[in-house]
PDB file of C-alpha atoms in Angstrom:
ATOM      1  CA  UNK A   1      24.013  17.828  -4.636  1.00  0.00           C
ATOM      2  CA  UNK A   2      22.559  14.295  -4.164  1.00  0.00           C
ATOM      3  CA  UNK A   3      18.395  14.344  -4.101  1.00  0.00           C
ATOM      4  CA  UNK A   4      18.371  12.557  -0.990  1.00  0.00           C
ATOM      5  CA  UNK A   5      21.083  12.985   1.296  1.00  0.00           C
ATOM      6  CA  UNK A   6      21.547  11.893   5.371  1.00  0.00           C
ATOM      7  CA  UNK A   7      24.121  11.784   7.556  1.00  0.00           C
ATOM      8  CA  UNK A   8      25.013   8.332   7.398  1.00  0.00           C
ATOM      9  CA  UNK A   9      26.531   7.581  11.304  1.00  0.00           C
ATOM     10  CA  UNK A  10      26.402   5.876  13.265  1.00  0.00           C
ATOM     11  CA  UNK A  11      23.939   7.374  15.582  1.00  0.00           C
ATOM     12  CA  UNK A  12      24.873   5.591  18.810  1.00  0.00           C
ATOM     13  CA  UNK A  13      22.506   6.437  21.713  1.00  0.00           C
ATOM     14  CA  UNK A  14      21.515   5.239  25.202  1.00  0.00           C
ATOM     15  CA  UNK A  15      18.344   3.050  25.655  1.00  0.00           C
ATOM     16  CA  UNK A  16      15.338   5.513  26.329  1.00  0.00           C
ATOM     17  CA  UNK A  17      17.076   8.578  24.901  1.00  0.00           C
ATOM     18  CA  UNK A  18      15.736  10.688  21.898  1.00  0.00           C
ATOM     19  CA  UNK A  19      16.958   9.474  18.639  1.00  0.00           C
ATOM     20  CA  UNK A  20      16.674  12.364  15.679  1.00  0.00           C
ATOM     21  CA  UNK A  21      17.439  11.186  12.644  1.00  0.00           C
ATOM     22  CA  UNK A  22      17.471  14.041   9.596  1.00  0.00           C
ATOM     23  CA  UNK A  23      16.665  13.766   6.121  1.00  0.00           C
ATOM     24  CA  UNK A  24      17.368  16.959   3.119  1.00  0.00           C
ATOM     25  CA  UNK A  25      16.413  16.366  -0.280  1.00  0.00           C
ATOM     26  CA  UNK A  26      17.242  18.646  -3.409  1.00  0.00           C
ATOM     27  CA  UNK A  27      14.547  18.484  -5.649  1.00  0.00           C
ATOM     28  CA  UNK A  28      11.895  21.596  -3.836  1.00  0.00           C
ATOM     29  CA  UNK A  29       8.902  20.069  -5.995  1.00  0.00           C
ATOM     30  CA  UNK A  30       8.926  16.733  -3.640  1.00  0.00           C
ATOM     31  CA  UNK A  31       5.603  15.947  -2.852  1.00  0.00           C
ATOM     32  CA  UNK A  32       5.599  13.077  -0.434  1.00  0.00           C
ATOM     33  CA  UNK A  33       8.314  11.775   2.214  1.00  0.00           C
ATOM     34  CA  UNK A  34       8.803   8.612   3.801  1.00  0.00           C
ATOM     35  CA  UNK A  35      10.934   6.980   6.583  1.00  0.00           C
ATOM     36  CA  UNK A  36      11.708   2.700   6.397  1.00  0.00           C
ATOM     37  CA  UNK A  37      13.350   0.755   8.712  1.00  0.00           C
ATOM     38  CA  UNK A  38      15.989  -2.171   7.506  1.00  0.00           C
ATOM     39  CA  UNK A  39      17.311  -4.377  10.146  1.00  0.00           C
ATOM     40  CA  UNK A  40      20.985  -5.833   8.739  1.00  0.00           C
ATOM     41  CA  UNK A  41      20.053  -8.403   6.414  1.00  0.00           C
ATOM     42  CA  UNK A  42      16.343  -7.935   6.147  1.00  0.00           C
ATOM     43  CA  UNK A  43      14.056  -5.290   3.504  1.00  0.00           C
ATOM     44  CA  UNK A  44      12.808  -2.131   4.429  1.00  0.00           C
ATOM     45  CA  UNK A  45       9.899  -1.950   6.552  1.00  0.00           C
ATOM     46  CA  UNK A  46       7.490   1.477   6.360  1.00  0.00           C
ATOM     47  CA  UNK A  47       7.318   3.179   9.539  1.00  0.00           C
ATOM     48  CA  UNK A  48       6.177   6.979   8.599  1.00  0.00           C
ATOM     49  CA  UNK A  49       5.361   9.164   5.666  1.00  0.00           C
ATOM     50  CA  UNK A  50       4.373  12.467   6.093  1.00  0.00           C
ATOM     51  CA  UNK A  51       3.380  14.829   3.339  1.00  0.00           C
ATOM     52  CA  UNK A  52       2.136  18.373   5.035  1.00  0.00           C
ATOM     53  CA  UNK A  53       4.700  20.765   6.743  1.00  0.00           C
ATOM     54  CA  UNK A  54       4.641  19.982  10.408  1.00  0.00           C
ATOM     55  CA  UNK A  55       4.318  16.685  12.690  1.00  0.00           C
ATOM     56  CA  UNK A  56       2.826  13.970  12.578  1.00  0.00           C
ATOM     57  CA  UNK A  57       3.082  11.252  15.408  1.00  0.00           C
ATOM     58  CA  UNK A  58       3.191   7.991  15.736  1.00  0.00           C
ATOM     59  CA  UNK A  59       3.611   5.914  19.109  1.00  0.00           C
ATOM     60  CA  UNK A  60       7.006   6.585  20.028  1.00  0.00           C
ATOM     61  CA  UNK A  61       7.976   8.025  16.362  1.00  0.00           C
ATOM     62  CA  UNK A  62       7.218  11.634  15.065  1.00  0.00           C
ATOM     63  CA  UNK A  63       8.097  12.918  11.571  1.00  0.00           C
ATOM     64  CA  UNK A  64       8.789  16.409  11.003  1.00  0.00           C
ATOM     65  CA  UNK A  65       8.665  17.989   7.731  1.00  0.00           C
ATOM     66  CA  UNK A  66       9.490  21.102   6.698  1.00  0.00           C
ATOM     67  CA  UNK A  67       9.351  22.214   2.553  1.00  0.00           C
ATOM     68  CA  UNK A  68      11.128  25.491   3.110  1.00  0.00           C
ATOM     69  CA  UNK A  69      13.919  24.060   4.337  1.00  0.00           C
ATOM     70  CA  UNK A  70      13.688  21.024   2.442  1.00  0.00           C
ATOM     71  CA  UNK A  71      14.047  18.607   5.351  1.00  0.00           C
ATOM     72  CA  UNK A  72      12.312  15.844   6.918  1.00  0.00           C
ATOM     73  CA  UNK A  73      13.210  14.569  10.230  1.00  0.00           C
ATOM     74  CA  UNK A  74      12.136  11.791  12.241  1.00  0.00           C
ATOM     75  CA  UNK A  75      12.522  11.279  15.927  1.00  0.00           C
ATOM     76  CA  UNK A  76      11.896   7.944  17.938  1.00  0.00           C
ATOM     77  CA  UNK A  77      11.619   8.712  21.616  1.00  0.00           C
ATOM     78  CA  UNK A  78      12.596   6.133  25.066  1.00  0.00           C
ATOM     79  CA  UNK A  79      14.986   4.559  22.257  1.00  0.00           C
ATOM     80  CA  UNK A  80      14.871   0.520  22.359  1.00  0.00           C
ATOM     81  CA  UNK A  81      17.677  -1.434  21.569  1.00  0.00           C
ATOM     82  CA  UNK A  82      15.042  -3.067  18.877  1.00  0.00           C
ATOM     83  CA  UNK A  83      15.627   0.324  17.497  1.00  0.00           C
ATOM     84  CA  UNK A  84      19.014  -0.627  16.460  1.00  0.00           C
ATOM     85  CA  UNK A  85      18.662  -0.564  12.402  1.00  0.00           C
ATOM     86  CA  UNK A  86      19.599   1.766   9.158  1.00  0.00           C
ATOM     87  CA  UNK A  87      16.802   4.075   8.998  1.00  0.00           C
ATOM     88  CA  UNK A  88      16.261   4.920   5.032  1.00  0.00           C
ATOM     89  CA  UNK A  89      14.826   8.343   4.044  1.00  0.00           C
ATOM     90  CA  UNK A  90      12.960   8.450   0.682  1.00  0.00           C
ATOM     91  CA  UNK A  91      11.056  11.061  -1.536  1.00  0.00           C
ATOM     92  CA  UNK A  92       8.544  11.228  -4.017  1.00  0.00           C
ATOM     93  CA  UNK A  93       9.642  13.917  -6.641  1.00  0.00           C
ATOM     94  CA  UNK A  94       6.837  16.146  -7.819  1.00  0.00           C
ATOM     95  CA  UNK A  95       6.952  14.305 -11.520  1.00  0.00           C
ATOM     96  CA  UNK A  96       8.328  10.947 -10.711  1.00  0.00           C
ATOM     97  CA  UNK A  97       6.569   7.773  -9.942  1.00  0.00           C
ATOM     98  CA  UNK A  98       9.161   6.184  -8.134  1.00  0.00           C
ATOM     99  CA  UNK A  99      10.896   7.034  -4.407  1.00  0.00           C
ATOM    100  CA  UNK A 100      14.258   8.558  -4.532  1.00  0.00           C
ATOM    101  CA  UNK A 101      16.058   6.975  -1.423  1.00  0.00           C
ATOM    102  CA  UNK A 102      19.240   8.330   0.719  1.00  0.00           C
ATOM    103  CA  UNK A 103      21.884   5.867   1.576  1.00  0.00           C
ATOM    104  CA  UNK A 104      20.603   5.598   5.397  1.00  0.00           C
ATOM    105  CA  UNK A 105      21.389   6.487   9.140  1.00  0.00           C
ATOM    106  CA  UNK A 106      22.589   3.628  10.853  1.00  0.00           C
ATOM    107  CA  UNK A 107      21.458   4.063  14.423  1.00  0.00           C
ATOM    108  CA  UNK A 108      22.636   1.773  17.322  1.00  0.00           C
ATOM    109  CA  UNK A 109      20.714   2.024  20.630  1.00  0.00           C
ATOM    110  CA  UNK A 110      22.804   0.571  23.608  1.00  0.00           C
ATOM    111  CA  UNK A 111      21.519  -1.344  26.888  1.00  0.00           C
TER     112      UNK A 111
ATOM    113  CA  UNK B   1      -1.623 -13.197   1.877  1.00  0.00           C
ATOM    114  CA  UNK B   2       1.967 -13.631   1.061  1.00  0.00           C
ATOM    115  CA  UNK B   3       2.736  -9.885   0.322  1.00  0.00           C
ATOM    116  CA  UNK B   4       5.872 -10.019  -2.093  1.00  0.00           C
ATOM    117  CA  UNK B   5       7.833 -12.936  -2.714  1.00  0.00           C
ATOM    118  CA  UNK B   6      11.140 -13.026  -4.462  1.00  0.00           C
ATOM    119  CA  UNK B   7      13.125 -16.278  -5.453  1.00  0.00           C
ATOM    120  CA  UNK B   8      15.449 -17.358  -5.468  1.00  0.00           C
ATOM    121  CA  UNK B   9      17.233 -16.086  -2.088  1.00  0.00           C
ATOM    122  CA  UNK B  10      20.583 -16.480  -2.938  1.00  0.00           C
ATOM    123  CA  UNK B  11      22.943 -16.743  -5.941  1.00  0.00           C
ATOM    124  CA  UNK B  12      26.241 -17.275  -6.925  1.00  0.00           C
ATOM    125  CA  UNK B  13      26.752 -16.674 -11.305  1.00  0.00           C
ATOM    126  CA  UNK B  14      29.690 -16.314 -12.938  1.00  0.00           C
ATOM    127  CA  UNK B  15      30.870 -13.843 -14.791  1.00  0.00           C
ATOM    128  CA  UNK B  16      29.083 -13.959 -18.709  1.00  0.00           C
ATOM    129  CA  UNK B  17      25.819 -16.148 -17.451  1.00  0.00           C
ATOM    130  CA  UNK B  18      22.156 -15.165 -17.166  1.00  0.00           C
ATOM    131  CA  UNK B  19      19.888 -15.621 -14.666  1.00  0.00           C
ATOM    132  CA  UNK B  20      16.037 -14.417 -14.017  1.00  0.00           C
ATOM    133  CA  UNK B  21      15.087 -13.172 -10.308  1.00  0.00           C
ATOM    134  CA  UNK B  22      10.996 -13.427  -9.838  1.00  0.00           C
ATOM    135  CA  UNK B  23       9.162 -11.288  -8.099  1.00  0.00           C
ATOM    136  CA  UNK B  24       5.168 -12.537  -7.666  1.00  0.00           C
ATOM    137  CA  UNK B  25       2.317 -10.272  -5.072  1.00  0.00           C
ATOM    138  CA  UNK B  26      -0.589 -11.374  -4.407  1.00  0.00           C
ATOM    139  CA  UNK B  27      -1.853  -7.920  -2.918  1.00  0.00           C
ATOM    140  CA  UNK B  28      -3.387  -6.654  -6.547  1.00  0.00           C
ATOM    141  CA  UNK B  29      -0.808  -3.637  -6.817  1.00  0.00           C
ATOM    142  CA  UNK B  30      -0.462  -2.189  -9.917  1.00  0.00           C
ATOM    143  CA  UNK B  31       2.679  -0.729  -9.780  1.00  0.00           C
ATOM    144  CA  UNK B  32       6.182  -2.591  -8.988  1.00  0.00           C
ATOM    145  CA  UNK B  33       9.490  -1.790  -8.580  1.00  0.00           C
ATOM    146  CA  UNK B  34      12.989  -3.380  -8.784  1.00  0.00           C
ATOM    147  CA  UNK B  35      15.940  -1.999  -6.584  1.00  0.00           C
ATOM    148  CA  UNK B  36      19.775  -2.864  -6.038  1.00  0.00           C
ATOM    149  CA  UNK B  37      21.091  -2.129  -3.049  1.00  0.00           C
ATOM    150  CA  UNK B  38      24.918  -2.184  -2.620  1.00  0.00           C
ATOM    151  CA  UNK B  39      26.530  -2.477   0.828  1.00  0.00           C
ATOM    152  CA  UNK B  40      26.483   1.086   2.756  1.00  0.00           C
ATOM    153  CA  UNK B  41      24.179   2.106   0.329  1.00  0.00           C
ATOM    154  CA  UNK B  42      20.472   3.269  -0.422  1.00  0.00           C
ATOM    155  CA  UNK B  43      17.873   2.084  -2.459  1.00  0.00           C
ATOM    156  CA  UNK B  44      18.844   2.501  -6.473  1.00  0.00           C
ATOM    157  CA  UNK B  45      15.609   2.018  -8.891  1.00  0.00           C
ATOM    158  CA  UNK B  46      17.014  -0.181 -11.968  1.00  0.00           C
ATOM    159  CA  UNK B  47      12.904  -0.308 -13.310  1.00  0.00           C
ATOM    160  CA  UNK B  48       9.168  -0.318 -12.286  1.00  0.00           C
ATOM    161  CA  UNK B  49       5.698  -1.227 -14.282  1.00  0.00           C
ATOM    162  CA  UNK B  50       2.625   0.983 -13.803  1.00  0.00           C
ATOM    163  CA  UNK B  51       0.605  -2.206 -14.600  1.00  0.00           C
ATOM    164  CA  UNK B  52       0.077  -5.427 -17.180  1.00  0.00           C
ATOM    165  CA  UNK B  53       2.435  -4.206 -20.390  1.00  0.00           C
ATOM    166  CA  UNK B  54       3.995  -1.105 -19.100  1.00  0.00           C
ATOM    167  CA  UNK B  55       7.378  -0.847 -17.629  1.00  0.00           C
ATOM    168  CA  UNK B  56       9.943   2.312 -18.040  1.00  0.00           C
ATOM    169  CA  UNK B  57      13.352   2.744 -16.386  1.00  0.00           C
ATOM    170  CA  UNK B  58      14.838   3.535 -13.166  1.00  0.00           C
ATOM    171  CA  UNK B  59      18.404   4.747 -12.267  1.00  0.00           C
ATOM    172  CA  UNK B  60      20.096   2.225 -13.127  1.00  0.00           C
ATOM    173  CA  UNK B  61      18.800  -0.062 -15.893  1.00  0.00           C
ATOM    174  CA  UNK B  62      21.986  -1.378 -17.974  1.00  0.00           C
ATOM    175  CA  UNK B  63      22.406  -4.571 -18.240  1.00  0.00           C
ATOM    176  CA  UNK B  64      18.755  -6.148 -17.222  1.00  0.00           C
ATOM    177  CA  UNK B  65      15.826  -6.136 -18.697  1.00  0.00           C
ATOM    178  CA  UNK B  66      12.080  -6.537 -17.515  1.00  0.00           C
ATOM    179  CA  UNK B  67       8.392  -7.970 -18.746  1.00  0.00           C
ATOM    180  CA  UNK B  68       5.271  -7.228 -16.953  1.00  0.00           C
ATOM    181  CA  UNK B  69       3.197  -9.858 -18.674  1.00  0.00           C
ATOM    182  CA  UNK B  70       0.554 -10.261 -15.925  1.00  0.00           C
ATOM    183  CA  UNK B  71      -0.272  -7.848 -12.534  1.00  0.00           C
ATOM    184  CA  UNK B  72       1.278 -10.109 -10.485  1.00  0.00           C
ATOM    185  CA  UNK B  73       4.780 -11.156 -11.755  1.00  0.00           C
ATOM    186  CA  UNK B  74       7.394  -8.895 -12.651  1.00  0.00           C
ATOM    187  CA  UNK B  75      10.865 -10.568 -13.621  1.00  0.00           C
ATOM    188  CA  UNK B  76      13.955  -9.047 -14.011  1.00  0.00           C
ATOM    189  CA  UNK B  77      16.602 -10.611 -16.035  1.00  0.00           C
ATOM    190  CA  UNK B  78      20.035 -10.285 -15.710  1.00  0.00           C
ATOM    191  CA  UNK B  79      22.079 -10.755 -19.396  1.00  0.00           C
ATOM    192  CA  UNK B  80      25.841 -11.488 -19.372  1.00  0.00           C
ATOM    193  CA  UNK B  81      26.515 -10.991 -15.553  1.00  0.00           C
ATOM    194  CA  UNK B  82      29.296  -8.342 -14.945  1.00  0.00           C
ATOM    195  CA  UNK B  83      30.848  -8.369 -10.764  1.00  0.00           C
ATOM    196  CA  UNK B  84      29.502  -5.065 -10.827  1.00  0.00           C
ATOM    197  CA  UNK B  85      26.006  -6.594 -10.816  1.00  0.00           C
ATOM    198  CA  UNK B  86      26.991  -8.418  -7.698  1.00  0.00           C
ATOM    199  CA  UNK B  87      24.282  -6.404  -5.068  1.00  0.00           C
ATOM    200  CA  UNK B  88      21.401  -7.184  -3.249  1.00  0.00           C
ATOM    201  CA  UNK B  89      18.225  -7.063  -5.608  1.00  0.00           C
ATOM    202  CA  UNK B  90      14.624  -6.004  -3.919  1.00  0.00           C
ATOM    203  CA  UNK B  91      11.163  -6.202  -5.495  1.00  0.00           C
ATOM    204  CA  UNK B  92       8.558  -3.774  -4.117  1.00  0.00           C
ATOM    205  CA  UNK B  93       4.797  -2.802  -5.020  1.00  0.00           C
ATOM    206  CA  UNK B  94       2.473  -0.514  -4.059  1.00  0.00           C
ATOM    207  CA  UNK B  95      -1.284  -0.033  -4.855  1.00  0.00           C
ATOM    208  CA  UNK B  96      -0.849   3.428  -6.710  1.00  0.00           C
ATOM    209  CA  UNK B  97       1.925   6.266  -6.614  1.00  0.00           C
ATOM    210  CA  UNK B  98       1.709   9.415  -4.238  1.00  0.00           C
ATOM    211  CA  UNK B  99       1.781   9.089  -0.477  1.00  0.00           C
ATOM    212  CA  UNK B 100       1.323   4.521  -1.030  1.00  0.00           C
ATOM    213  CA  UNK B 101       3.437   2.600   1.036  1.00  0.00           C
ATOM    214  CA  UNK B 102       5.864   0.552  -0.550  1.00  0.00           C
ATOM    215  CA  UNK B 103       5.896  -3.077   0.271  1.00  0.00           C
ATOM    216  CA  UNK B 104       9.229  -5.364  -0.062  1.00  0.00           C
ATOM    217  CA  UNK B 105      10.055  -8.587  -0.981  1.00  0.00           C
ATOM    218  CA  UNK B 106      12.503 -10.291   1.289  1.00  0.00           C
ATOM    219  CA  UNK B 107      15.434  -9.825  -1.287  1.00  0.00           C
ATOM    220  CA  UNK B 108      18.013 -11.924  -3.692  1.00  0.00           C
ATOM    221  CA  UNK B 109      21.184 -11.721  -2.720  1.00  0.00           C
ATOM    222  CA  UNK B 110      23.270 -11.875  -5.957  1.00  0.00           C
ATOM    223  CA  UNK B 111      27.003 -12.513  -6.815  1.00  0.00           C
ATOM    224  CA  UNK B 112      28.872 -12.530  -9.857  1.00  0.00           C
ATOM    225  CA  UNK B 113      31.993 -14.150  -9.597  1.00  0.00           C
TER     226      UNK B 113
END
């Protein structure tokens, strides 16, 4: 099992829609999660991080986490077309230093 | 502030040369980070520096190498460039570890011909 994994799409939905984007990582020690943004071409950008069960909101974006289930979520509500991007999950493991990233959900928000 | 800057932007090396990719921040982070990232892919760590002298490896460390000489600068060199090398390299610090956002340079895009 990969330590990061997502579904990598794409996630095509309408503009103002609910995006969810989902997140499960392997390694149950994982202290801290994050979600970055990468337009095509460009570097990551922080949006979230989140590092208690439950959610956390911000503006139009809300990260869920659950450590049961080992899965972290994020959801962007009234989608933009300026949401169009990859959306990279990545994890801080309990004894690394480092984030462990997945390989991305590619979402696509159309007009 | 200029956050993290990376040069050069682009390269073309053939196969066998070497070639050093700079990373400078002028944010005062002690730790830094250098990751490939191959198309459809994540983020793969190839080595970071907890500060001045210290580096250790990432994921994927074969075939470069890295100094951390000062806190701002953290080179990576590339020795004997292979096509498999041929990626997109990022540079990223952050102030400590834990729940610290990472921030990233703009990139190097690299190919080994």
């Amino acid at each position: 099992q990969k330590e990061v994994e997502q579904n990598s799409g794409p996630l095509s939905v309408p503009e103002g829609a609910i995006a969810s984007l989902n997140c499960t990582y392997s390694d149950r020690g994982s202290q801290s999660f994050f979600w970055y943004r990468q337009y095509s071409g460009k570097s990551p950008e922080l949006i979230m991080f989140i590092y208690s069960n439950g959610d956390k909101e911000d503006g139009r974006f809300t990260a869920q986490l659950n450590k049961a289930s080992q899965y972290v979520s994020l959801l962007i509500r009234d989608s933009q077309p300026s949401d169009s991007a990859t959306y990279l999950c990545a994890v801080k493991r309990q004894a690394g230093t480092a984030l462990i990233f997945g390989k991305g959900t590619t979402l696509s928000v159309s007009s | 502030n200029a956050g993290v800057t990376q040069t050069p932007k682009f390269r073309i090396l053939k196969i066998g040369q070497s070639m050093t990719l700079q990373c400078t921040q002028d944010m005062n982070h002690n730790y830094m980070y250098w990751y490939r990232q191959d198309p459809g892919m994540g983020l793969k760590l190839i080595y970071y520096s907890v500060g001045a002298g210290i580096t250790d490896k990432g994921e994927v460390p074969n075939g470069y190498n890295v100094s951390r000489s000062t806190t701002e600068d953290f080179p990576l060199r590339l020795e004997l460039a292979a096509p498999s090398q041929t990626s997109v390299y990022f540079c990223a610090s952050s102030f400590s570890t834990g729940a610290n956002e990472q921030f990233f340079g703009p990139g190097t895009r690299l190919t080994v011909l």
